[in-house]
CSV table of C-alpha atoms in Angstrom, one decimal:
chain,number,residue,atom,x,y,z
X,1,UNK,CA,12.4,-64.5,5.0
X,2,UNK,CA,13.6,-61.1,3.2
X,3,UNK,CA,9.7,-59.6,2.3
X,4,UNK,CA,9.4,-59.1,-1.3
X,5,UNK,CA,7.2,-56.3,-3.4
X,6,UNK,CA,5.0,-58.3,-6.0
X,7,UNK,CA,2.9,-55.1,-7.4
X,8,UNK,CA,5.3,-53.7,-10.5
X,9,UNK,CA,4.0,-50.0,-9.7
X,10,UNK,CA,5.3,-50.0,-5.7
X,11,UNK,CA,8.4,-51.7,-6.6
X,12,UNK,CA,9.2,-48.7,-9.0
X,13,UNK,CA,7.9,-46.3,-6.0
X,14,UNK,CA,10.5,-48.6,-3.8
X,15,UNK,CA,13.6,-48.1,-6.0
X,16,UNK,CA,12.6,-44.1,-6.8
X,17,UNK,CA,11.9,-43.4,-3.3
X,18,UNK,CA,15.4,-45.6,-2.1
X,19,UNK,CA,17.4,-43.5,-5.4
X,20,UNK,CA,15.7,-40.1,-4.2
X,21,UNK,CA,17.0,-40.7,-0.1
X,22,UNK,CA,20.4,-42.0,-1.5
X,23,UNK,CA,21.1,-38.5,-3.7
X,24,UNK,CA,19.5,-35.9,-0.6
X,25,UNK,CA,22.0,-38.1,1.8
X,26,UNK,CA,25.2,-37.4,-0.5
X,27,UNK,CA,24.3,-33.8,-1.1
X,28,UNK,CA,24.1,-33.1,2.5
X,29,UNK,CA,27.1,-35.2,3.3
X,30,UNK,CA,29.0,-33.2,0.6
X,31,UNK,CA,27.2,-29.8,1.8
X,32,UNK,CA,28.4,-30.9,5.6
X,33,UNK,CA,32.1,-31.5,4.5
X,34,UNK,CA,32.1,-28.2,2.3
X,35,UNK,CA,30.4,-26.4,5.7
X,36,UNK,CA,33.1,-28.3,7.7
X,37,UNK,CA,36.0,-27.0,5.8
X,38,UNK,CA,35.2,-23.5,5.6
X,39,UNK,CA,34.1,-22.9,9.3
X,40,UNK,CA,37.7,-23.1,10.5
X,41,UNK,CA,39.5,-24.2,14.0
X,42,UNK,CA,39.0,-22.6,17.5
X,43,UNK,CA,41.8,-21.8,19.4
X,44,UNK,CA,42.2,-22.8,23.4
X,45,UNK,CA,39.8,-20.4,25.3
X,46,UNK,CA,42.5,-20.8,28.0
X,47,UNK,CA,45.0,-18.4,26.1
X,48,UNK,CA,42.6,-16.0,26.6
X,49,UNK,CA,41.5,-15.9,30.3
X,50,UNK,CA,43.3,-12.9,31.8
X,51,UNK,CA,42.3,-9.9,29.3
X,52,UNK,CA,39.8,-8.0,30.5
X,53,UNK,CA,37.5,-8.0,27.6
X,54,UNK,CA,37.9,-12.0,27.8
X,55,UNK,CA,34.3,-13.0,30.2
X,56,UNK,CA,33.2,-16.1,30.7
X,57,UNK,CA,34.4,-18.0,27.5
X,58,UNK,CA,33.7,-15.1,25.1
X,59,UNK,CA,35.2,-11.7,24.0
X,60,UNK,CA,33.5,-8.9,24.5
X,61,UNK,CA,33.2,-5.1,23.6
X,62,UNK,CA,34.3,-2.2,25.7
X,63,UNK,CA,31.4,0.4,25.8
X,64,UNK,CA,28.1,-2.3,25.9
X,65,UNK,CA,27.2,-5.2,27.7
X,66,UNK,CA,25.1,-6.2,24.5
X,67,UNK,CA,24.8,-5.9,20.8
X,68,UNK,CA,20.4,-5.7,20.6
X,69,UNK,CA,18.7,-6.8,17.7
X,70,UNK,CA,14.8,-5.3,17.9
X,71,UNK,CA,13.0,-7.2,14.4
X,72,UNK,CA,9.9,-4.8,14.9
X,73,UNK,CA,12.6,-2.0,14.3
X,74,UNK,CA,14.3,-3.5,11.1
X,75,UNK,CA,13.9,-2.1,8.0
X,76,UNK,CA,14.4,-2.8,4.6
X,77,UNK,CA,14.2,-5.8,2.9
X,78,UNK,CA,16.5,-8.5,1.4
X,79,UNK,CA,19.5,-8.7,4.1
X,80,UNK,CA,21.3,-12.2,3.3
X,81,UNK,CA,18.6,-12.8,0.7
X,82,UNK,CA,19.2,-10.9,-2.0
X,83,UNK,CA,16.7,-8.1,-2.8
X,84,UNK,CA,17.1,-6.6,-6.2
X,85,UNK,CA,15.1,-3.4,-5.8
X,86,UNK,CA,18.5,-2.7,-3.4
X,87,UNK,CA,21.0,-3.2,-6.4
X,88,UNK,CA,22.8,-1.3,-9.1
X,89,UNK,CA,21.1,-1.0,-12.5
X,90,UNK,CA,24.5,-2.0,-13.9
X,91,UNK,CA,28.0,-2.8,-13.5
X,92,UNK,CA,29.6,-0.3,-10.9
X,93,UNK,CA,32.5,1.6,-12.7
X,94,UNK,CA,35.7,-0.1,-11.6
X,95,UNK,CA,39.3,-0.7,-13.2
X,96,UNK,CA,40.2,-3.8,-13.8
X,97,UNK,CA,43.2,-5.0,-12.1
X,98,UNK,CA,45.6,-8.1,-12.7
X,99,UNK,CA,49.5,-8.7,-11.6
X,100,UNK,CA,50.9,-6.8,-14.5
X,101,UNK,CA,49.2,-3.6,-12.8
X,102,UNK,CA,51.8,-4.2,-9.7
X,103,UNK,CA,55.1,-3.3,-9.7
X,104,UNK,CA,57.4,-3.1,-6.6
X,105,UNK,CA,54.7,-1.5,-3.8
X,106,UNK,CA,55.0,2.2,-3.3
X,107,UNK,CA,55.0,4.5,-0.2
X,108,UNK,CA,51.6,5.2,-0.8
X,109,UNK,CA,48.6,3.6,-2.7
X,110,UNK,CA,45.6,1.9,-2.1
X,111,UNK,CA,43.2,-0.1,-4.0
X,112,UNK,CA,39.9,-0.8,-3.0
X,113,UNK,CA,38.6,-3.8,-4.3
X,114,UNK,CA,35.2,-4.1,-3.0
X,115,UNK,CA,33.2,-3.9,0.4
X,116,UNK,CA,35.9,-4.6,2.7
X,117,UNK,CA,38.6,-5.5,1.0
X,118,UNK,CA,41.6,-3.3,-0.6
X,119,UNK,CA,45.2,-3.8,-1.3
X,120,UNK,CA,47.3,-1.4,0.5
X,121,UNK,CA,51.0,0.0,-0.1
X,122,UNK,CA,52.7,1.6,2.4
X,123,UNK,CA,56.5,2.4,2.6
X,124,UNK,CA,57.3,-0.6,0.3
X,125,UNK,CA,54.9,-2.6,2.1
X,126,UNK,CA,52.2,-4.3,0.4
X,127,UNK,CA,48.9,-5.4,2.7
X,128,UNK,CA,45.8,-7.2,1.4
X,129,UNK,CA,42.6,-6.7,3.8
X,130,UNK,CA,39.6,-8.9,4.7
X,131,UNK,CA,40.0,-10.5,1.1
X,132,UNK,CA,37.0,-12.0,-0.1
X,133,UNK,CA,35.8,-12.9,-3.7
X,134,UNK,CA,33.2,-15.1,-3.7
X,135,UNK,CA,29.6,-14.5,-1.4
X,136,UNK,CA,29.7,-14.2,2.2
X,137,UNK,CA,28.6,-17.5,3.4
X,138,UNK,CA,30.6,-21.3,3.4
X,139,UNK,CA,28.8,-22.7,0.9
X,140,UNK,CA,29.2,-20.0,-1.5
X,141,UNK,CA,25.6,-20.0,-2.5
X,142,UNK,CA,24.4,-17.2,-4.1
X,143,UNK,CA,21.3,-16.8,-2.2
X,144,UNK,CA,23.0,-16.0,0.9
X,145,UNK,CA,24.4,-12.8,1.6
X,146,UNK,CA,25.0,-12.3,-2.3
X,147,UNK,CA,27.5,-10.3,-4.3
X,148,UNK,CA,25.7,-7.9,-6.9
X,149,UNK,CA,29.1,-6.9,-8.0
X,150,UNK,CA,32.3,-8.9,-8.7
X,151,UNK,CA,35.4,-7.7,-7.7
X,152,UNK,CA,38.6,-6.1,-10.2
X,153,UNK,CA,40.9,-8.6,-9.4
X,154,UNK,CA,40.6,-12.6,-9.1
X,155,UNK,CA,42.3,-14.1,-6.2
X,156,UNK,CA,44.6,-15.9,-8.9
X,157,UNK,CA,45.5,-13.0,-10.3
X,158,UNK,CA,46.8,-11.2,-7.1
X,159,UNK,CA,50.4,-9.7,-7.1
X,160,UNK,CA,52.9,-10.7,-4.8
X,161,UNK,CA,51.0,-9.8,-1.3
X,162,UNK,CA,53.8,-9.1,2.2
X,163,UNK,CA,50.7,-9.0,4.8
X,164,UNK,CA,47.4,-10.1,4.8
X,165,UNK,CA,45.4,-8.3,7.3
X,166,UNK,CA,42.1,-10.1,8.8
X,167,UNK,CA,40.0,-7.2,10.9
X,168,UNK,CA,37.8,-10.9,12.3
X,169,UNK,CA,36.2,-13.9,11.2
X,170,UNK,CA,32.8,-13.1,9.6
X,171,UNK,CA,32.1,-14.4,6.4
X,172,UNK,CA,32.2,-11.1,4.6
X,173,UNK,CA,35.8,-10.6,5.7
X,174,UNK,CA,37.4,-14.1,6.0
X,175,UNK,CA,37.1,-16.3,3.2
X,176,UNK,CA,38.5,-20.4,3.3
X,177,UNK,CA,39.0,-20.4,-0.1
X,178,UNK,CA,40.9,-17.6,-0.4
X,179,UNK,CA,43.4,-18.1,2.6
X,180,UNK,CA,44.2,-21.4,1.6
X,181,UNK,CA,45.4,-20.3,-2.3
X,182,UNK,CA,47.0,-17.3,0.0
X,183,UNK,CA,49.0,-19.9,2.4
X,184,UNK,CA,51.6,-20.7,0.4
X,185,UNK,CA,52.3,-17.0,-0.9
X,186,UNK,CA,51.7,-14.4,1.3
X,187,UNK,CA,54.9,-14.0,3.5
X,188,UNK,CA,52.2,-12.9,6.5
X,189,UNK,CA,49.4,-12.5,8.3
X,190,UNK,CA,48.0,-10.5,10.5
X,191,UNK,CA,44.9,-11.4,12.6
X,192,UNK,CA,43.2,-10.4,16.0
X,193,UNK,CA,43.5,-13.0,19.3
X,194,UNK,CA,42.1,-16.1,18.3
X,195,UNK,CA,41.7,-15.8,14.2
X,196,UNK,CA,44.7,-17.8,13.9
X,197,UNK,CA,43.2,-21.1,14.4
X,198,UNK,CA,40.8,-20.6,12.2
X,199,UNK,CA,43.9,-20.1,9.2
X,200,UNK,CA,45.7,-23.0,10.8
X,201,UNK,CA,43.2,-24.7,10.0
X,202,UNK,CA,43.4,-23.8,6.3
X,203,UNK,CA,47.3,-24.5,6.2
X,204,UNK,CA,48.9,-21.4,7.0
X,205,UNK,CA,51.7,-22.3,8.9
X,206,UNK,CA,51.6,-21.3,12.3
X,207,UNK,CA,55.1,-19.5,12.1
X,208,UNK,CA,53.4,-16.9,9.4
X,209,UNK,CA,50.6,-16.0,11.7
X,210,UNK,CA,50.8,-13.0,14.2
X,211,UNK,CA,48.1,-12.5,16.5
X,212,UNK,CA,47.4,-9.2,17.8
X,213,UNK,CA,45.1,-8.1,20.9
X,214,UNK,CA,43.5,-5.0,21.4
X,215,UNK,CA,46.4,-2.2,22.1
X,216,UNK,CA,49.2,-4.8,20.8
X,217,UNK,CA,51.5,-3.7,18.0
X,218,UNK,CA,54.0,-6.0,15.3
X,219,UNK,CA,56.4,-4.1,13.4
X,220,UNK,CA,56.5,-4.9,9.5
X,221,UNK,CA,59.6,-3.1,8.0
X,222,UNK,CA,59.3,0.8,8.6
X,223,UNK,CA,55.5,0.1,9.8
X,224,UNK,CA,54.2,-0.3,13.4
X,225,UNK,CA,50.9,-2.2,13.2
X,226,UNK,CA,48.7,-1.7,16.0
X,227,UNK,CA,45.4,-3.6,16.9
X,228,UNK,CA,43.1,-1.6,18.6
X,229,UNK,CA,39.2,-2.0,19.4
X,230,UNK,CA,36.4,-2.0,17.2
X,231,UNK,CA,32.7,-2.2,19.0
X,232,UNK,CA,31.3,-5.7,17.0
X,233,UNK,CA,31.2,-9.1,17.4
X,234,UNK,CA,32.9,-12.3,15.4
X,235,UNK,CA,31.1,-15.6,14.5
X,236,UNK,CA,31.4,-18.6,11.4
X,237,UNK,CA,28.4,-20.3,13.0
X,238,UNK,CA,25.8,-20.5,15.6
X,239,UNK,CA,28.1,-22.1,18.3
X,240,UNK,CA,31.2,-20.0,18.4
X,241,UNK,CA,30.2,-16.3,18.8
X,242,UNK,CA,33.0,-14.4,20.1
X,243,UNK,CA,35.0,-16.9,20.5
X,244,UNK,CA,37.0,-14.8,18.3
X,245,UNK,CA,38.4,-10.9,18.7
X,246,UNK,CA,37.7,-8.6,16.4
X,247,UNK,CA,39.5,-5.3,15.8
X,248,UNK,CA,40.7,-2.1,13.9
X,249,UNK,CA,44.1,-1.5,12.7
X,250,UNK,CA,46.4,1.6,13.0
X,251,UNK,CA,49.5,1.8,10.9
X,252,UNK,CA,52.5,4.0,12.1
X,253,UNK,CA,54.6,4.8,9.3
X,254,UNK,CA,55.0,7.7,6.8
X,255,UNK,CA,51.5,7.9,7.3
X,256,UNK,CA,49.6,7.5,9.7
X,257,UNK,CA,46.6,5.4,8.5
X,258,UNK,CA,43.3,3.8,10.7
X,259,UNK,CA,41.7,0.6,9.1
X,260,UNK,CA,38.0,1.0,11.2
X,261,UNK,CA,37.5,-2.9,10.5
X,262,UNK,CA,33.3,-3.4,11.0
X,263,UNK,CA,32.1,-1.5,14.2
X,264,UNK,CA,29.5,0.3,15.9
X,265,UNK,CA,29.7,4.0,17.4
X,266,UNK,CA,31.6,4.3,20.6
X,267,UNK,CA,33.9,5.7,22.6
X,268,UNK,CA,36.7,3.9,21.0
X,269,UNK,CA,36.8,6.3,18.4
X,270,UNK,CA,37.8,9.5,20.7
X,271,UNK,CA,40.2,6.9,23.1
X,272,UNK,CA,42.1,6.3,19.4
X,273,UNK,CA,42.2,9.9,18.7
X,274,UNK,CA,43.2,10.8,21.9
X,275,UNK,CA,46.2,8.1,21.8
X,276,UNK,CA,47.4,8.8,18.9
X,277,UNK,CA,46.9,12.7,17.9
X,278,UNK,CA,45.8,12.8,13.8
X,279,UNK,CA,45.8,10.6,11.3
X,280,UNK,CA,46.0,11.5,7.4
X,281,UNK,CA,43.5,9.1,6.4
X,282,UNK,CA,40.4,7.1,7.9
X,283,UNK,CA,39.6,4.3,5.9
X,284,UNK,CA,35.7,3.5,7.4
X,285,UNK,CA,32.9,1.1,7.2
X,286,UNK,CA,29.9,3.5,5.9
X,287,UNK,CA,27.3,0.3,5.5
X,288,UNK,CA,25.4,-2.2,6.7
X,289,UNK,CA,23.4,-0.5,9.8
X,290,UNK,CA,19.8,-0.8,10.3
X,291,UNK,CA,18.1,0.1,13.2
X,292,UNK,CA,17.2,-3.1,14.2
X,293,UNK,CA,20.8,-3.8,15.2
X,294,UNK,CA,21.6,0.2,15.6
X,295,UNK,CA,24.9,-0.6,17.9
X,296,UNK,CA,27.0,-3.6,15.5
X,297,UNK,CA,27.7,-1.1,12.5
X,298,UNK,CA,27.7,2.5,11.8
X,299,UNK,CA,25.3,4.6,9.6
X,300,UNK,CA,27.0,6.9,7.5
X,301,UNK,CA,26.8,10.1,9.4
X,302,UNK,CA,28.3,7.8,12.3
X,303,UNK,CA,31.3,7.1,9.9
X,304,UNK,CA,32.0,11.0,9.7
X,305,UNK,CA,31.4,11.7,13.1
X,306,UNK,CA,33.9,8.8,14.4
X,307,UNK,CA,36.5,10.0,11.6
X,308,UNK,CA,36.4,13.4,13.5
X,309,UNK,CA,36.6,11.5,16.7
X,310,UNK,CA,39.5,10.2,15.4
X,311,UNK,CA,40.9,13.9,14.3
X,312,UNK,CA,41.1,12.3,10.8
X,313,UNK,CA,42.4,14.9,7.7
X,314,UNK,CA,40.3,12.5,5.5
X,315,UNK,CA,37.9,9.2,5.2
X,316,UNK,CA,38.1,7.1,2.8
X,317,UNK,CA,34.5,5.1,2.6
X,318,UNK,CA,34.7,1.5,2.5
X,319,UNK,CA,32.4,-1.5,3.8
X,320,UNK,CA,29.7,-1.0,0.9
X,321,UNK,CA,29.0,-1.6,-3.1
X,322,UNK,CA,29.0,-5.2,-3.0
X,323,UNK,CA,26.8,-6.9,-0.6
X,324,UNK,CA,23.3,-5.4,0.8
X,325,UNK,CA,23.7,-6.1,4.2
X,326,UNK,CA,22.3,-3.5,5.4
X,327,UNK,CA,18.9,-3.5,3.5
X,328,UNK,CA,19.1,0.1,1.7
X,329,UNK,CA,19.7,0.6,-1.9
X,330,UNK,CA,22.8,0.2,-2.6
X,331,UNK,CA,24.3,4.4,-2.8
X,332,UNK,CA,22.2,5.1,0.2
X,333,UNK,CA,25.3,5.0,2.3
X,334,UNK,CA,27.7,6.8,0.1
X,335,UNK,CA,25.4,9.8,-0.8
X,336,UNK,CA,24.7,10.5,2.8
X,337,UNK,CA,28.3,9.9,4.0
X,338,UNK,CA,29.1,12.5,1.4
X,339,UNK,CA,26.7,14.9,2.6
X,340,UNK,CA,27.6,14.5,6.1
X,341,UNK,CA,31.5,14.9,5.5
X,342,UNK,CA,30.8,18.1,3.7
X,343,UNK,CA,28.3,19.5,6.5
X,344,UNK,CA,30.9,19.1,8.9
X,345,UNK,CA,34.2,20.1,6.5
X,346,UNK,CA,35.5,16.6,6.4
X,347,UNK,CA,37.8,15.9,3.2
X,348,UNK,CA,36.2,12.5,1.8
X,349,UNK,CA,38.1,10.2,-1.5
X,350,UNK,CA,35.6,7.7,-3.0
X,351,UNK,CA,37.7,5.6,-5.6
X,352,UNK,CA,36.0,3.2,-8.3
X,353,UNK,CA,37.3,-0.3,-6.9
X,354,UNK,CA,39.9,-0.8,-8.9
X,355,UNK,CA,40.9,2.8,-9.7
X,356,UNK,CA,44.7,3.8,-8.1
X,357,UNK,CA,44.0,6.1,-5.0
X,358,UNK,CA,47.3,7.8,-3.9
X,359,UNK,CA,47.8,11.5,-2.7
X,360,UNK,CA,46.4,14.4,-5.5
X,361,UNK,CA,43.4,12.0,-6.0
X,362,UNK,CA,40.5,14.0,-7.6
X,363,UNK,CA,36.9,12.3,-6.9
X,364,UNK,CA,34.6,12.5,-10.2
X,365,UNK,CA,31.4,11.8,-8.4
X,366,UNK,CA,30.9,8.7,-10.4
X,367,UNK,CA,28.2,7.2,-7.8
X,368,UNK,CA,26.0,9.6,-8.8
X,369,UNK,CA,25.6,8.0,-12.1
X,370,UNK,CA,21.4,8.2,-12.7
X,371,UNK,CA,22.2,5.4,-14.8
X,372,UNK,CA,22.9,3.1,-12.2
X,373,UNK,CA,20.3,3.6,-9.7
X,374,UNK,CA,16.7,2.3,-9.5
X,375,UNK,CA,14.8,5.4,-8.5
C-alpha cells in the first residue's frame, strides 16, 4: 500500500520540500545546458601529434615546462570576484560607437573596445579581435570575472566585420554568444590550432574557419597574417587545458602591426623581433599579472620591455579597463606602463575605447582623471 501523511503540518513540509527539489533540479538542469552550450567542441587531438609543442595530449609553451601558481605569493584581492575598492569611481571616458560610425574600412584605424578586444582596419581590411561583451564566464553571471565597464559598441550594432581574429579560448577572449550572432556575418575567422571546433560548435561553418599554428601565415587581401607564439595557456573548463593553442598575431601589410594576444615574458618576444626586423606598432596586454602566477601574463614594465624586444616604434596598451583580473586597482597597469615606456623612450598611444586611433593620434592623458580613481 502507497504510505500516506495524516499530520496536515508534514504534508505541507512534504509538498514544500517536493516543490523546493523540483525548482533547484530545473535551475541546474537549465544552468547545465547554458554551461554546455557555451563550453564549445574539442577538435581530434590526433591532428595535432607531430608539432613539437604538441606533448602528450596537450599544447605546450616554448620557454617553460610550467605555468606556477604560488597562493602564499598572490596579492590583491577580488580576482573573478569582483572587488570594488579595484574599480573606477565612474564611467571610463569612451566614444560611443554604432554602425553609422563605419564607413568602408581604411588603411589604418583601430578601435579599442575594451580589455581585449578592438576593431582593426588595415588596407581595406576590417578585423574584429577576441570580441567579448558580456562577463568572462558561461553563465554570464556577474559575480564571476565581472565587467566594471561596458563596452562602446553592442555586438548588434557591429559594422560589417571581414575577419574575426581569436588569439585562444579563454572566456575573456572567446565569447558563445557572440560568435554565434557573428556566424552568419563575418565573412572569416581566424583562430589558432584547435579553436575551430570550439566555433563549429557554435555554427560557423567550417569553410569560414582558418586555423593557424605557431609560424603559419593566411593571406587576407594585401595582408599576410601570421600566427606566432605567445607564452600562456587555453582552457573553457577544468578538463580541457591546452587542448587548445593559443597565439599572437603579426600582420604584414602597409604596416607592420603585432597583436601580443595574452602572454607571459619570454624569449618569444626577441625570436619575433629577430624574424621580422620592426614593427610600427605593438598592440600589448599590460594587465592581469600577479605574482602568484608571475609567468601566464606580463606586468606592465614587462609589456615595454617585450615591445623593445620586438624593436616596436610604439605600443599601444591593451588587455585592461574592464575586468580586474589581475587584482590591482584598475589604472595600476596603465600609469606604470606609461612610466616605463617613457624611462626607456618608448612612443606609447592610449585611446579612450571607442575614440578613433589612426596615425597623428595625440594622447590627452585622460586616465589620470582624479575623478575616477579611489585613492
Amino acid at each position: 500500500m502507497k504510505p500516506t501523511v495524516k499530520h496536515p503540518i508534514l504534508k505541507r513540509l512534504l509538498k514544500f520540500t517536493l516543490i523546493t527539489l523540483g525548482v533547484l533540479t530545473l535551475i541546474i538542469a537549465i544552468l547545465g545546458v547554458m554551461l554546455y552550450r557555451n563550453l564549445g567542441g574539442l577538435p581530434d587531438e590526433s591532428r595535432f601529434a607531430h608539432l613539437p609543442y604538441y606533448k602528450n595530449g596537450q599544447f605546450v609553451n616554448l620557454y617553460t615546462d610550467d605555468l606556477p601558481y604560488y597562493p602564499d605569493k598572490a596579492t590583491g584581492q577580488g580576482g573573478f570576484v569582483r572587488f570594488d575598492g579595484y574599480t573606477p569611481k565612474a564611467r571610463l571616458p569612451m566614444v560611443d560607437l554604432n554602425q553609422a560610425t563605419f564607413g568602408q574600412p581604411e588603411n589604418f584605424t583601430y578601435y579599442w573596445l575594451g580589455h581585449a578586444s578592438a576593431i582593426l582596419e588595415l588596407d581595406g581590411v576590417r578585423f574584429l579581435t577576441d570580441p567579448v561583451f558580456d562577463n568572462a564566464n558561461p553563465l554570464n553571471l556577474p559575480l564571476i570575472a565581472p565587467r566594471f565597464q561596458e563596452a562602446p559598441i553592442t555586438r548588434q550594432n557591429l559594422p560589417a566585420i571581414d575577419v574575426v581574429l581569436i588569439t585562444h579560448d579563454h572566456h575573456d577572449h572567446l565569447e558563445a554568444t557572440t560568435i554565434r550572432h557573428l556566424a552568419d556575418k563575418a565573412e572569416r575567422f581566424v583562430v589558432p590550432l584547435g579553436v575551430g571546433a570550439r566555433l563549429e560548435s557554435w555554427g560557423v561553418p567550417s569553410e569560414k574557419i582558418t586555423e593557424l599554428g605557431w609560424g603559419d601565415s593566411t593571406q587576407i587581401g594585401k595582408i599576410k597574417l601570421t600566427a606566432e607564439p605567445t607564452q600562456h595557456y587555453s582552457s573553457r573548463w577544468t578538463n580541457d587545458r591546452n587542448k587548445t593553442l593559443w597565439a599572437s598575431f603579426v600582420f604584414e601589410g602597409s604596416k607592420r602591426l603585432y597583436w601580443s594576444g595574452d602572454t607571459g615574458y619570454a624569449e618569444h618576444f626577441s625570436d619575433i623581433g629577430k624574424k621580422y626586423g620592426e614593427f610600427d606598432i605593438a598592440f600589448m596586454e599590460i594587465d592581469a599579472a600577479n605574482a602568484g602566477w608571475p609567468k601566464t601574463h606580463m606586468f606592465a614594465h614587462q609589456s615595454v620591455r617585450a615591445s623593445l624586444d620586438l624593436n616596436a616604434k610604439k605600443m599601444a596598451p591593451m588587455h585592461w579597463g574592464v575586468f580586474s583580473l589581475g587584482r590591482n586597482p584598475w589604472y595600476e597597469s596603465i600609469d606604470n606602463a606609461v612610466k616605463s615606456a617613457k624611462e626607456h623612450n618608448l612612443a606609447i598611444d592610449v585611446p579612450k575605447m571607442g575614440e578613433k586611433y589612426t596615425d597623428g593620434f595625440v594622447n590627452d592623458n585622460w586616465w589620470e582623471n582624479k575623478a575616477l580613481r579611489r585613492e
